[in-house]
Amino acid sequence: MSRAATRKKRRLYMVVAGLLLLGTATALVLTAFQDNLVFFYSPTDVQAKKVGEDRRFRLGGLVKEGSVIKAGSEVRFTVTDMNADLPVSYAGILPDLFREGQGVVAEGKLDRSGVFVAKEVLAKHDENYMPPEVADALKKSGQWTGAQTEAASHKAPKN
Amino acid sequence: MTLSIAELGQFSLALALCVALVQSIVPLWGAQRGDGAMMAMARPGAVALFLLVAIAFGCLTYSFVVSDFSVSVVAQNSHSDKPMLYKVAGVWGNHEGSLLLWITALTFFGLAVALTGRNLPPQLRARALSVQAMITFGFLLFILLTSNPFIRLNPPPMDGKGLNPLLQDPGLAFHPPMLYLGYVGFSMAFSFAVAALIEGRVDAAWARWVRPWTLTAWVFLTLGIALGSWWAYYELGWGGWWYWDPVENASFMPWLAGTALLHSAIVVEKRDSLKSWTILLSILTFAMSLLGTFLVRSGVLTSVHAFATDPTRGMFVLLLLAVSVGGALILYAFRAPSLQGGGLFTPISREGGLLLNNLLMTTAMATVLLGTLYPLIADALVLGKVSVGAPFFNAVFVPLMVPLIVVMGIGPMLAWKRGDLRGALSRLWVALAATAVTMAGSWLYVGGTVDDLLAAFGFGLAAWLLVATLVEWAERIRLFRAPAGESLRRAANLPRAAWGMTLAHAGMALVVAGVTASSAYKGELVQSQKIGETVRIAGYDVTLTAATTVPGPNYEAQRGVFEVRKDGALIAVLTPEKRLYRSPPMPTTEAAIHTNGLSDLYTVIGDPDPALPGAYVTRLYHEPLVPLLWYGALLMAAGGLVSLTDRRHRVGAPVRKRAGAAAAAAAKA
């Protein structure tokens, strides 16, 4: 076989292998997306969209002041975006920076009585950090003042 | 206000900006014109750039060490009663300082090339250092315009706000420098790639010059990721070591691309093939480093590891990314067609194996990239706010890794150019047997149900990789085939690069075993535990004997005392803490871990249970084989280091062959 033909053949192998891999990867990605994409809702969204019981989603907002009740390893609290509230129950230890009046993101499902049963409450490392979705949810409900981050923060004004 | 050290630092940075500007133009121009004097400027230029940035870094460190709270970043991130280690670590525990560390690493690599690259052709060195200076220029502009670390406060506060307590930990003190040396180290491969594109030629010598830098970066990145993962494991109190969080992915993507680059560069060096692909990978790897910096710095994605961030700074990194990578890709589009591949090979060959490694690595990287960025894409296209979590990544990433590990066992057994698959497999019969035995054995050991099949498969893969790697090594030294003396002599004469591969691949096998065990058999117990009460987990009896309050240097801790017994015998007393730091006032969880070298018992104490007086919420985890992850990562890094000391990097200038090259270079000029 001539050198040029071999080169073409080799290129063909590579292209076929590449395409095969790309196809597999696309198929994997699409099926995984179908099963594992988790939507983010604010309490207002949950009311408006009538989210079903079996749908796993992320809930974000502020932990309502005075709503946290601890009983053993189970915790109940309310997440609010100042427009709507949603009761949450969670079995487990809350992250260290979980606090009333601060932003929170939890992942789980609604139960039959409309309580959000959280499978996990996402931790964060920095108390000044507000997840962008929570900030957006608050902006959408018209309750964003920027004070939510400032109030709890010890940040000196920049510059 | 001591000696205006901060002003000296600022001045030094401004000066560095000017030097970087000159350095990005003069040597490059000199190389185009063939002007030796202009090219020669590159080396002193790189030294000056490093010294200036190092002075600035030293000034900032000094401000932290003496707690000069008139400097804004010191006031916000340090505190006078913080231990010295964390005063120093505080330098990079914030945005401005970590950016300065980034630039210091960038110029350090430039310095290293200037000092060690004696045998580099002057054109290539001048161009590479110029490109490196361009990147430095961009980042210096970034720091001076948006993130000046030397801004003063007037009046200065009495004391600082302190460093985030989660960062006050030895694991995290060293994590950022490691990670950054890794990220930034890939800039050198990028600069060399761009220089080669300008020059219009890539050959075995080029690959050999770039290899040490890629390897160095890879070793640091591997260690950096492992350190970060280890820190998350013991510091966050959740017993997890990987969350597929955007910030973790940000460091993982350059690692995947860099690993692919490391392997494809071998083909360029040995067989003069896959050149244009290797150049593309060099660009891609650094692009992933920049993207990682952008994701971490901008806070556009929700992350458990995110610290307070500033979107405007994110835009600047994005701009840098667009300019540098966009520019490099345009250059690539023009020049790549002229990079003719040399050696031919059949699909079943060493090259074929390495190419498959590359395809799988980059595909895996692409899926991680897609999963990480998808929330941004969905948001931009108004598809709703979504998050992509661990289940997605596990479903996509794991199936791609399985063939990779299978090939990792076979590839090194194949000859260059044309390999013999059947022959390789028959030489690997020991590995095949070990795989079968491990699968069956581990399956029966863990219970033998249908649910255990997947884990048994994972253990089998780990055994396959480990034994296949050892078989390859044994063949090289003719173990058991030749007298022991000859085997020893052969082992001593084995190229360091071969040792490196053996170590790194074996390390990967350990990681596979660790990942499998910890994802399939992690045990978790959360309960309200009274003083004196005993809980049983994975054969351990864990008794909470006391809970007391103890003072620390800058915190107060609630300490639980757990007695761990196995079959009645006391084997460990664990004292996890829940700490409340004073400045900033923030609680942290300090887990206490008992390890037997193969598995960990992980204990956490929580708040007192309000419903049950005298009881505390406690969490216990049994983490089987998790230590293998750390051993594996260390082994991989050790493999990289050993390979770095290979003879071909130490001795002898790789000399460019063929006189035609000079003509080609002249034609381009």
CSV table of C-alpha atoms in Angstrom, one decimal, chain B residues 167-561:
chain,number,residue,atom,x,y,z
B,167,LEU,CA,-9.0,28.2,55.8
B,168,GLN,CA,-7.1,28.1,59.1
B,169,ASP,CA,-5.9,24.6,58.5
B,170,PRO,CA,-2.6,23.3,57.4
B,171,GLY,CA,-4.1,21.3,54.5
B,172,LEU,CA,-5.6,24.4,53.0
B,173,ALA,CA,-2.6,26.6,53.8
B,174,PHE,CA,-0.6,24.7,51.1
B,175,HIS,CA,-3.5,23.8,48.8
B,176,PRO,CA,-3.7,27.1,46.8
B,177,PRO,CA,0.0,27.4,46.1
B,178,MET,CA,0.1,23.8,44.8
B,179,LEU,CA,-3.0,24.3,42.7
B,180,TYR,CA,-1.7,27.5,41.3
B,181,LEU,CA,1.7,26.1,40.4
B,182,GLY,CA,-0.2,23.5,38.5
B,183,TYR,CA,-2.7,25.8,36.8
B,184,VAL,CA,0.0,28.3,35.9
B,185,GLY,CA,2.6,25.7,35.0
B,186,PHE,CA,0.5,24.8,32.0
B,187,SER,CA,1.0,28.4,30.8
B,188,MET,CA,4.6,27.3,29.9
B,189,ALA,CA,3.3,24.5,27.6
B,190,PHE,CA,0.9,27.1,26.1
B,191,SER,CA,3.8,29.6,25.5
B,192,PHE,CA,5.9,27.0,23.9
B,193,ALA,CA,3.0,25.9,21.7
B,194,VAL,CA,2.3,29.4,20.6
B,195,ALA,CA,6.1,30.0,20.0
B,196,ALA,CA,6.1,26.8,17.9
B,197,LEU,CA,3.1,28.0,15.9
B,198,ILE,CA,4.8,31.3,15.2
B,199,GLU,CA,7.9,29.4,14.2
B,200,GLY,CA,5.9,27.0,12.2
B,201,ARG,CA,7.6,23.8,13.4
B,202,VAL,CA,7.1,21.1,16.0
B,203,ASP,CA,9.4,18.2,16.3
B,204,ALA,CA,10.7,15.7,18.8
B,205,ALA,CA,13.1,18.2,20.2
B,206,TRP,CA,10.3,20.6,20.9
B,207,ALA,CA,8.3,17.9,22.7
B,208,ARG,CA,11.3,17.1,24.8
B,209,TRP,CA,11.8,20.8,25.8
B,210,VAL,CA,8.1,21.2,26.7
B,211,ARG,CA,7.8,17.9,28.6
B,212,PRO,CA,9.5,18.9,31.9
B,213,TRP,CA,7.2,21.9,32.2
B,214,THR,CA,4.1,20.0,31.5
B,215,LEU,CA,5.2,17.3,34.0
B,216,THR,CA,6.0,19.8,36.7
B,217,ALA,CA,2.6,21.5,36.3
B,218,TRP,CA,0.9,18.1,36.3
B,219,VAL,CA,2.6,17.0,39.5
B,220,PHE,CA,1.7,20.2,41.3
B,221,LEU,CA,-1.9,20.1,40.0
B,222,THR,CA,-2.3,16.4,41.1
B,223,LEU,CA,-1.0,17.3,44.6
B,224,GLY,CA,-3.1,20.4,44.7
B,225,ILE,CA,-6.3,18.6,43.8
B,226,ALA,CA,-5.5,15.7,46.3
B,227,LEU,CA,-4.7,18.2,49.0
B,228,GLY,CA,-8.0,20.1,48.4
B,229,SER,CA,-9.9,16.9,48.3
B,230,TRP,CA,-8.3,15.7,51.6
B,231,TRP,CA,-9.1,19.0,53.2
B,232,ALA,CA,-12.7,18.8,52.1
B,233,TYR,CA,-12.8,15.3,53.5
B,234,TYR,CA,-11.6,16.0,57.0
B,235,GLU,CA,-12.5,19.7,57.4
B,236,LEU,CA,-16.0,20.0,56.1
B,237,GLY,CA,-17.3,17.3,58.4
B,238,TRP,CA,-19.4,15.5,55.8
B,239,GLY,CA,-17.0,12.6,55.1
B,240,GLY,CA,-17.1,13.3,51.4
B,241,TRP,CA,-14.0,13.9,49.3
B,242,TRP,CA,-15.4,14.8,45.9
B,243,TYR,CA,-18.7,16.6,45.2
B,244,TRP,CA,-18.5,17.3,41.5
B,245,ASP,CA,-18.9,20.9,42.6
B,246,PRO,CA,-18.1,23.6,39.9
B,247,VAL,CA,-15.0,24.7,41.8
B,248,GLU,CA,-13.7,21.1,42.0
B,249,ASN,CA,-14.5,20.6,38.3
B,250,ALA,CA,-12.6,23.8,37.6
B,251,SER,CA,-9.4,22.2,38.8
B,252,PHE,CA,-10.2,18.8,37.4
B,253,MET,CA,-10.7,19.9,33.8
B,254,PRO,CA,-7.1,21.2,33.4
B,255,TRP,CA,-5.9,18.0,35.0
B,256,LEU,CA,-7.7,15.8,32.5
B,257,ALA,CA,-6.5,18.0,29.6
B,258,GLY,CA,-3.0,18.1,31.0
B,259,THR,CA,-2.9,14.3,31.5
B,260,ALA,CA,-3.9,13.9,27.8
B,261,LEU,CA,-1.2,16.4,26.9
B,262,LEU,CA,1.4,14.5,28.9
B,263,HIS,CA,0.7,11.4,26.9
B,264,SER,CA,0.3,12.9,23.4
B,265,ALA,CA,3.6,14.7,23.8
B,266,ILE,CA,5.3,11.3,24.2
B,267,VAL,CA,4.1,10.4,20.7
B,268,VAL,CA,5.5,13.6,19.3
B,269,GLU,CA,8.8,13.0,21.0
B,270,LYS,CA,9.2,9.3,20.1
B,271,ARG,CA,7.4,9.1,16.8
B,272,ASP,CA,7.1,12.6,15.4
B,273,SER,CA,3.4,12.1,15.1
B,274,LEU,CA,0.2,13.7,16.5
B,275,LYS,CA,1.9,17.1,16.4
B,276,SER,CA,-0.9,19.4,15.6
B,277,TRP,CA,-3.1,17.6,18.1
B,278,THR,CA,-0.5,18.1,20.8
B,279,ILE,CA,-0.3,21.8,20.1
B,280,LEU,CA,-4.1,22.1,20.3
B,281,LEU,CA,-4.0,20.2,23.6
B,282,SER,CA,-1.4,22.6,25.0
B,283,ILE,CA,-3.7,25.6,24.2
B,284,LEU,CA,-6.7,23.7,25.5
B,285,THR,CA,-5.1,22.8,28.8
B,286,PHE,CA,-4.1,26.4,29.6
B,287,ALA,CA,-7.6,27.5,28.4
B,288,MET,CA,-9.0,25.1,31.1
B,289,SER,CA,-6.7,26.6,33.7
B,290,LEU,CA,-8.0,30.1,32.8
B,291,LEU,CA,-11.6,28.9,32.7
B,292,GLY,CA,-11.0,27.4,36.2
B,293,THR,CA,-9.7,30.7,37.5
B,294,PHE,CA,-12.7,32.5,35.9
B,295,LEU,CA,-15.2,30.1,37.5
B,296,VAL,CA,-13.7,30.3,40.9
B,297,ARG,CA,-13.1,34.0,40.8
B,298,SER,CA,-16.4,35.2,39.3
B,299,GLY,CA,-18.9,33.2,41.4
B,300,VAL,CA,-21.2,32.7,38.4
B,301,LEU,CA,-22.0,29.2,39.5
B,302,THR,CA,-23.4,28.1,42.8
B,303,SER,CA,-20.7,26.2,44.6
B,304,VAL,CA,-20.3,24.8,48.1
B,305,HIS,CA,-16.7,26.0,48.0
B,306,ALA,CA,-17.4,29.6,46.8
B,307,PHE,CA,-16.2,32.5,48.8
B,308,ALA,CA,-17.6,36.0,48.5
B,309,THR,CA,-16.9,36.9,44.9
B,310,ASP,CA,-17.0,39.8,42.6
B,311,PRO,CA,-18.6,39.5,39.1
B,312,THR,CA,-16.7,42.4,37.5
B,313,ARG,CA,-13.5,40.6,38.2
B,314,GLY,CA,-14.9,37.6,36.5
B,315,MET,CA,-15.4,39.6,33.4
B,316,PHE,CA,-11.8,40.6,33.3
B,317,VAL,CA,-10.6,36.9,33.5
B,318,LEU,CA,-13.1,36.1,30.8
B,319,LEU,CA,-11.6,38.8,28.6
B,320,LEU,CA,-8.1,37.5,29.3
B,321,LEU,CA,-9.3,34.0,28.4
B,322,ALA,CA,-10.9,35.2,25.1
B,323,VAL,CA,-7.9,37.2,24.0
B,324,SER,CA,-5.2,34.7,24.9
B,325,VAL,CA,-6.9,31.5,23.9
B,326,GLY,CA,-8.8,33.1,21.0
B,327,GLY,CA,-5.5,34.5,19.6
B,328,ALA,CA,-3.8,31.2,20.0
B,329,LEU,CA,-6.6,29.4,18.2
B,330,ILE,CA,-6.6,31.8,15.3
B,331,LEU,CA,-2.8,31.3,15.0
B,332,TYR,CA,-3.4,27.6,15.2
B,333,ALA,CA,-6.0,27.7,12.4
B,334,PHE,CA,-3.4,29.4,10.1
B,335,ARG,CA,-0.4,27.3,11.1
B,336,ALA,CA,-1.7,23.8,12.0
B,337,PRO,CA,-2.1,22.6,8.4
B,338,SER,CA,1.7,23.1,7.9
B,339,LEU,CA,2.5,20.8,10.8
B,340,GLN,CA,2.9,17.6,8.8
B,341,GLY,CA,2.7,14.4,10.9
B,342,GLY,CA,5.6,12.0,10.6
B,343,GLY,CA,5.4,8.4,11.8
B,344,LEU,CA,2.6,6.2,10.6
B,345,PHE,CA,1.0,3.7,12.9
B,346,THR,CA,-1.8,1.2,12.9
B,347,PRO,CA,-4.7,1.5,15.4
B,348,ILE,CA,-3.3,-1.4,17.4
B,349,SER,CA,0.0,0.1,18.6
B,350,ARG,CA,1.5,2.1,21.4
B,351,GLU,CA,0.6,5.3,19.5
B,352,GLY,CA,-2.9,3.9,19.0
B,353,GLY,CA,-3.3,3.3,22.7
B,354,LEU,CA,-2.0,6.8,23.6
B,355,LEU,CA,-4.4,8.3,21.1
B,356,LEU,CA,-7.3,6.4,22.6
B,357,ASN,CA,-6.2,7.7,26.0
B,358,ASN,CA,-6.3,11.2,24.5
B,359,LEU,CA,-9.7,10.8,23.0
B,360,LEU,CA,-11.2,9.4,26.2
B,361,MET,CA,-9.5,12.0,28.4
B,362,THR,CA,-10.7,14.9,26.2
B,363,THR,CA,-14.2,13.5,25.9
B,364,ALA,CA,-14.4,13.1,29.6
B,365,MET,CA,-13.1,16.7,30.0
B,366,ALA,CA,-15.7,17.9,27.5
B,367,THR,CA,-18.6,16.2,29.4
B,368,VAL,CA,-17.3,17.7,32.7
B,369,LEU,CA,-17.1,21.1,31.0
B,370,LEU,CA,-20.7,20.7,29.6
B,371,GLY,CA,-22.1,19.6,33.0
B,372,THR,CA,-20.3,22.4,34.8
B,373,LEU,CA,-21.4,25.2,32.4
B,374,TYR,CA,-24.8,23.8,31.6
B,375,PRO,CA,-26.5,25.9,34.3
B,376,LEU,CA,-25.1,29.0,32.7
B,377,ILE,CA,-26.2,27.9,29.3
B,378,ALA,CA,-29.7,27.0,30.4
B,379,ASP,CA,-30.0,30.3,32.2
B,380,ALA,CA,-28.8,32.3,29.2
B,381,LEU,CA,-31.3,30.4,26.9
B,382,VAL,CA,-34.1,30.9,29.5
B,383,LEU,CA,-34.6,27.2,30.0
B,384,GLY,CA,-35.0,27.8,33.7
B,385,LYS,CA,-32.6,27.6,36.5
B,386,VAL,CA,-31.1,24.2,36.8
B,387,SER,CA,-28.2,22.5,38.6
B,388,VAL,CA,-26.2,19.6,37.4
B,389,GLY,CA,-25.1,17.5,40.3
B,390,ALA,CA,-23.1,14.4,41.1
B,391,PRO,CA,-25.6,11.9,39.6
B,392,PHE,CA,-25.0,13.4,36.1
B,393,PHE,CA,-21.3,13.3,36.4
B,394,ASN,CA,-21.2,9.8,37.7
B,395,ALA,CA,-23.5,8.6,35.0
B,396,VAL,CA,-21.3,10.1,32.2
B,397,PHE,CA,-17.8,10.2,33.6
B,398,VAL,CA,-17.6,6.6,34.9
B,399,PRO,CA,-18.5,4.8,31.7
B,400,LEU,CA,-15.8,6.8,29.9
B,401,MET,CA,-13.2,5.9,32.5
B,402,VAL,CA,-13.9,2.2,32.2
B,403,PRO,CA,-12.4,1.7,28.7
B,404,LEU,CA,-9.6,4.1,29.6
B,405,ILE,CA,-8.5,1.9,32.5
B,406,VAL,CA,-8.8,-1.2,30.3
B,407,VAL,CA,-6.6,0.4,27.7
B,408,MET,CA,-4.1,1.6,30.3
B,409,GLY,CA,-3.3,-2.0,31.1
B,410,ILE,CA,-2.8,-3.0,27.5
B,411,GLY,CA,-1.2,0.1,25.9
B,412,PRO,CA,2.2,-0.1,27.5
B,413,MET,CA,2.5,-3.7,26.4
B,414,LEU,CA,2.1,-2.8,22.7
B,415,ALA,CA,5.0,-2.0,20.4
B,416,TRP,CA,5.3,1.3,18.6
B,417,LYS,CA,4.0,1.5,15.1
B,418,ARG,CA,2.4,-1.9,14.9
B,419,GLY,CA,1.4,-3.8,18.0
B,420,ASP,CA,0.3,-7.4,18.6
B,421,LEU,CA,-2.9,-7.3,20.6
B,422,ARG,CA,-3.3,-11.1,21.0
B,423,GLY,CA,0.4,-11.4,22.1
B,424,ALA,CA,0.0,-8.6,24.6
B,425,LEU,CA,-3.1,-10.2,26.1
B,426,SER,CA,-1.5,-13.5,26.4
B,427,ARG,CA,1.5,-11.9,28.2
B,428,LEU,CA,-1.1,-10.3,30.5
B,429,TRP,CA,-2.6,-13.6,31.5
B,430,VAL,CA,-1.6,-13.0,35.1
B,431,ALA,CA,-3.5,-9.7,35.1
B,432,LEU,CA,-6.5,-11.3,33.5
B,433,ALA,CA,-6.5,-14.0,36.1
B,434,ALA,CA,-6.0,-11.5,38.9
B,435,THR,CA,-9.0,-9.5,37.6
B,436,ALA,CA,-11.2,-12.5,37.5
B,437,VAL,CA,-10.2,-13.6,41.0
B,438,THR,CA,-10.6,-10.1,42.4
B,439,MET,CA,-14.0,-9.7,40.9
B,440,ALA,CA,-15.3,-13.0,42.2
B,441,GLY,CA,-13.5,-12.7,45.6
B,442,SER,CA,-14.6,-9.2,46.3
B,443,TRP,CA,-18.1,-10.0,45.2
B,444,LEU,CA,-18.4,-12.9,47.6
B,445,TYR,CA,-16.7,-11.0,50.3
B,446,VAL,CA,-19.1,-8.0,50.3
B,447,GLY,CA,-22.2,-10.1,50.2
B,448,GLY,CA,-22.7,-11.5,46.7
B,449,THR,CA,-25.9,-9.8,45.9
B,450,VAL,CA,-26.9,-8.3,42.5
B,451,ASP,CA,-26.2,-4.8,44.0
B,452,ASP,CA,-22.6,-5.7,44.7
B,453,LEU,CA,-21.9,-6.6,41.1
B,454,LEU,CA,-21.0,-3.1,40.1
B,455,ALA,CA,-18.6,-2.6,42.9
B,456,ALA,CA,-17.0,-6.0,42.2
B,457,PHE,CA,-16.5,-4.8,38.7
B,458,GLY,CA,-14.7,-1.7,40.0
B,459,PHE,CA,-12.4,-3.7,42.2
B,460,GLY,CA,-11.7,-6.0,39.2
B,461,LEU,CA,-10.7,-2.9,37.1
B,462,ALA,CA,-8.4,-1.7,39.8
B,463,ALA,CA,-6.7,-5.2,40.1
B,464,TRP,CA,-6.4,-5.3,36.3
B,465,LEU,CA,-4.6,-2.0,36.1
B,466,LEU,CA,-2.4,-2.7,39.1
B,467,VAL,CA,-1.3,-6.2,37.9
B,468,ALA,CA,-1.0,-5.2,34.3
B,469,THR,CA,1.3,-2.3,35.3
B,470,LEU,CA,3.4,-4.7,37.4
B,471,VAL,CA,3.5,-7.3,34.6
B,472,GLU,CA,4.8,-4.6,32.2
B,473,TRP,CA,7.5,-3.6,34.8
B,474,ALA,CA,8.4,-7.2,35.4
B,475,GLU,CA,8.9,-7.8,31.7
B,476,ARG,CA,11.1,-4.9,31.4
B,477,ILE,CA,13.5,-6.2,34.1
B,478,ARG,CA,13.0,-9.8,33.1
B,479,LEU,CA,11.8,-10.7,36.6
B,480,PHE,CA,11.8,-14.5,37.2
B,481,ARG,CA,13.0,-15.0,33.6
B,482,ALA,CA,16.6,-14.0,34.3
B,483,PRO,CA,18.8,-14.5,37.3
B,484,ALA,CA,17.9,-12.1,40.1
B,485,GLY,CA,21.1,-10.2,39.7
B,486,GLU,CA,20.3,-9.4,36.1
B,487,SER,CA,16.8,-8.3,37.0
B,488,LEU,CA,18.3,-6.0,39.6
B,489,ARG,CA,20.7,-4.5,37.2
B,490,ARG,CA,18.0,-4.0,34.7
B,491,ALA,CA,15.8,-2.4,37.3
B,492,ALA,CA,18.6,0.0,38.1
B,493,ASN,CA,19.1,0.8,34.5
B,494,LEU,CA,15.4,1.2,33.7
B,495,PRO,CA,14.8,4.8,32.4
B,496,ARG,CA,13.3,7.0,35.1
B,497,ALA,CA,10.4,7.7,32.7
B,498,ALA,CA,9.5,4.0,32.7
B,499,TRP,CA,9.6,4.0,36.5
B,500,GLY,CA,7.4,7.1,36.5
B,501,MET,CA,4.8,5.4,34.3
B,502,THR,CA,4.8,2.3,36.5
B,503,LEU,CA,4.3,4.4,39.7
B,504,ALA,CA,1.7,6.7,38.2
B,505,HIS,CA,-0.4,3.9,36.7
B,506,ALA,CA,-0.2,1.9,39.9
B,507,GLY,CA,-1.4,5.0,41.8
B,508,MET,CA,-4.3,5.3,39.4
B,509,ALA,CA,-5.2,1.7,40.3
B,510,LEU,CA,-5.3,2.5,44.0
B,511,VAL,CA,-7.5,5.5,43.3
B,512,VAL,CA,-9.9,3.3,41.3
B,513,ALA,CA,-10.2,0.9,44.2
B,514,GLY,CA,-10.7,3.8,46.7
B,515,VAL,CA,-13.3,5.5,44.6
B,516,THR,CA,-15.2,2.2,44.2
B,517,ALA,CA,-15.2,1.2,47.9
B,518,SER,CA,-16.1,4.6,49.2
B,519,SER,CA,-18.9,5.2,46.8
B,520,ALA,CA,-20.4,1.7,47.3
B,521,TYR,CA,-19.8,0.9,50.9
B,522,LYS,CA,-19.6,4.2,52.9
B,523,GLY,CA,-21.5,3.7,56.1
B,524,GLU,CA,-23.3,6.6,57.8
B,525,LEU,CA,-25.0,6.9,61.1
B,526,VAL,CA,-26.7,10.1,62.4
B,527,GLN,CA,-28.2,10.1,65.8
B,528,SER,CA,-28.9,11.8,69.0
B,529,GLN,CA,-26.4,10.2,71.4
B,530,LYS,CA,-26.5,10.5,75.2
B,531,ILE,CA,-23.3,10.6,77.2
B,532,GLY,CA,-22.3,7.0,77.9
B,533,GLU,CA,-24.4,5.7,75.0
B,534,THR,CA,-22.8,3.3,72.5
B,535,VAL,CA,-23.5,3.1,68.8
B,536,ARG,CA,-22.3,0.3,66.5
B,537,ILE,CA,-20.9,1.0,63.0
B,538,ALA,CA,-19.1,-1.5,60.8
B,539,GLY,CA,-18.0,-3.6,63.7
B,540,TYR,CA,-16.8,-0.7,65.8
B,541,ASP,CA,-18.5,0.2,69.1
B,542,VAL,CA,-18.4,3.9,69.5
B,543,THR,CA,-19.2,5.3,73.0
B,544,LEU,CA,-19.7,9.0,73.6
B,545,THR,CA,-18.0,9.4,77.0
B,546,ALA,CA,-17.9,13.1,77.5
B,547,ALA,CA,-18.5,16.5,76.0
B,548,THR,CA,-16.6,19.5,77.3
B,549,THR,CA,-15.9,23.0,76.4
B,550,VAL,CA,-12.2,23.8,75.8
B,551,PRO,CA,-10.5,27.1,74.8
B,552,GLY,CA,-8.3,27.4,71.7
B,553,PRO,CA,-5.9,30.2,70.6
B,554,ASN,CA,-8.6,32.1,68.7
B,555,TYR,CA,-11.7,30.0,69.2
B,556,GLU,CA,-13.7,28.1,71.8
B,557,ALA,CA,-14.4,24.4,71.1
B,558,GLN,CA,-17.1,22.0,72.3
B,559,ARG,CA,-15.2,18.8,72.3
B,560,GLY,CA,-16.7,15.3,72.3
B,561,VAL,CA,-14.8,12.3,73.5
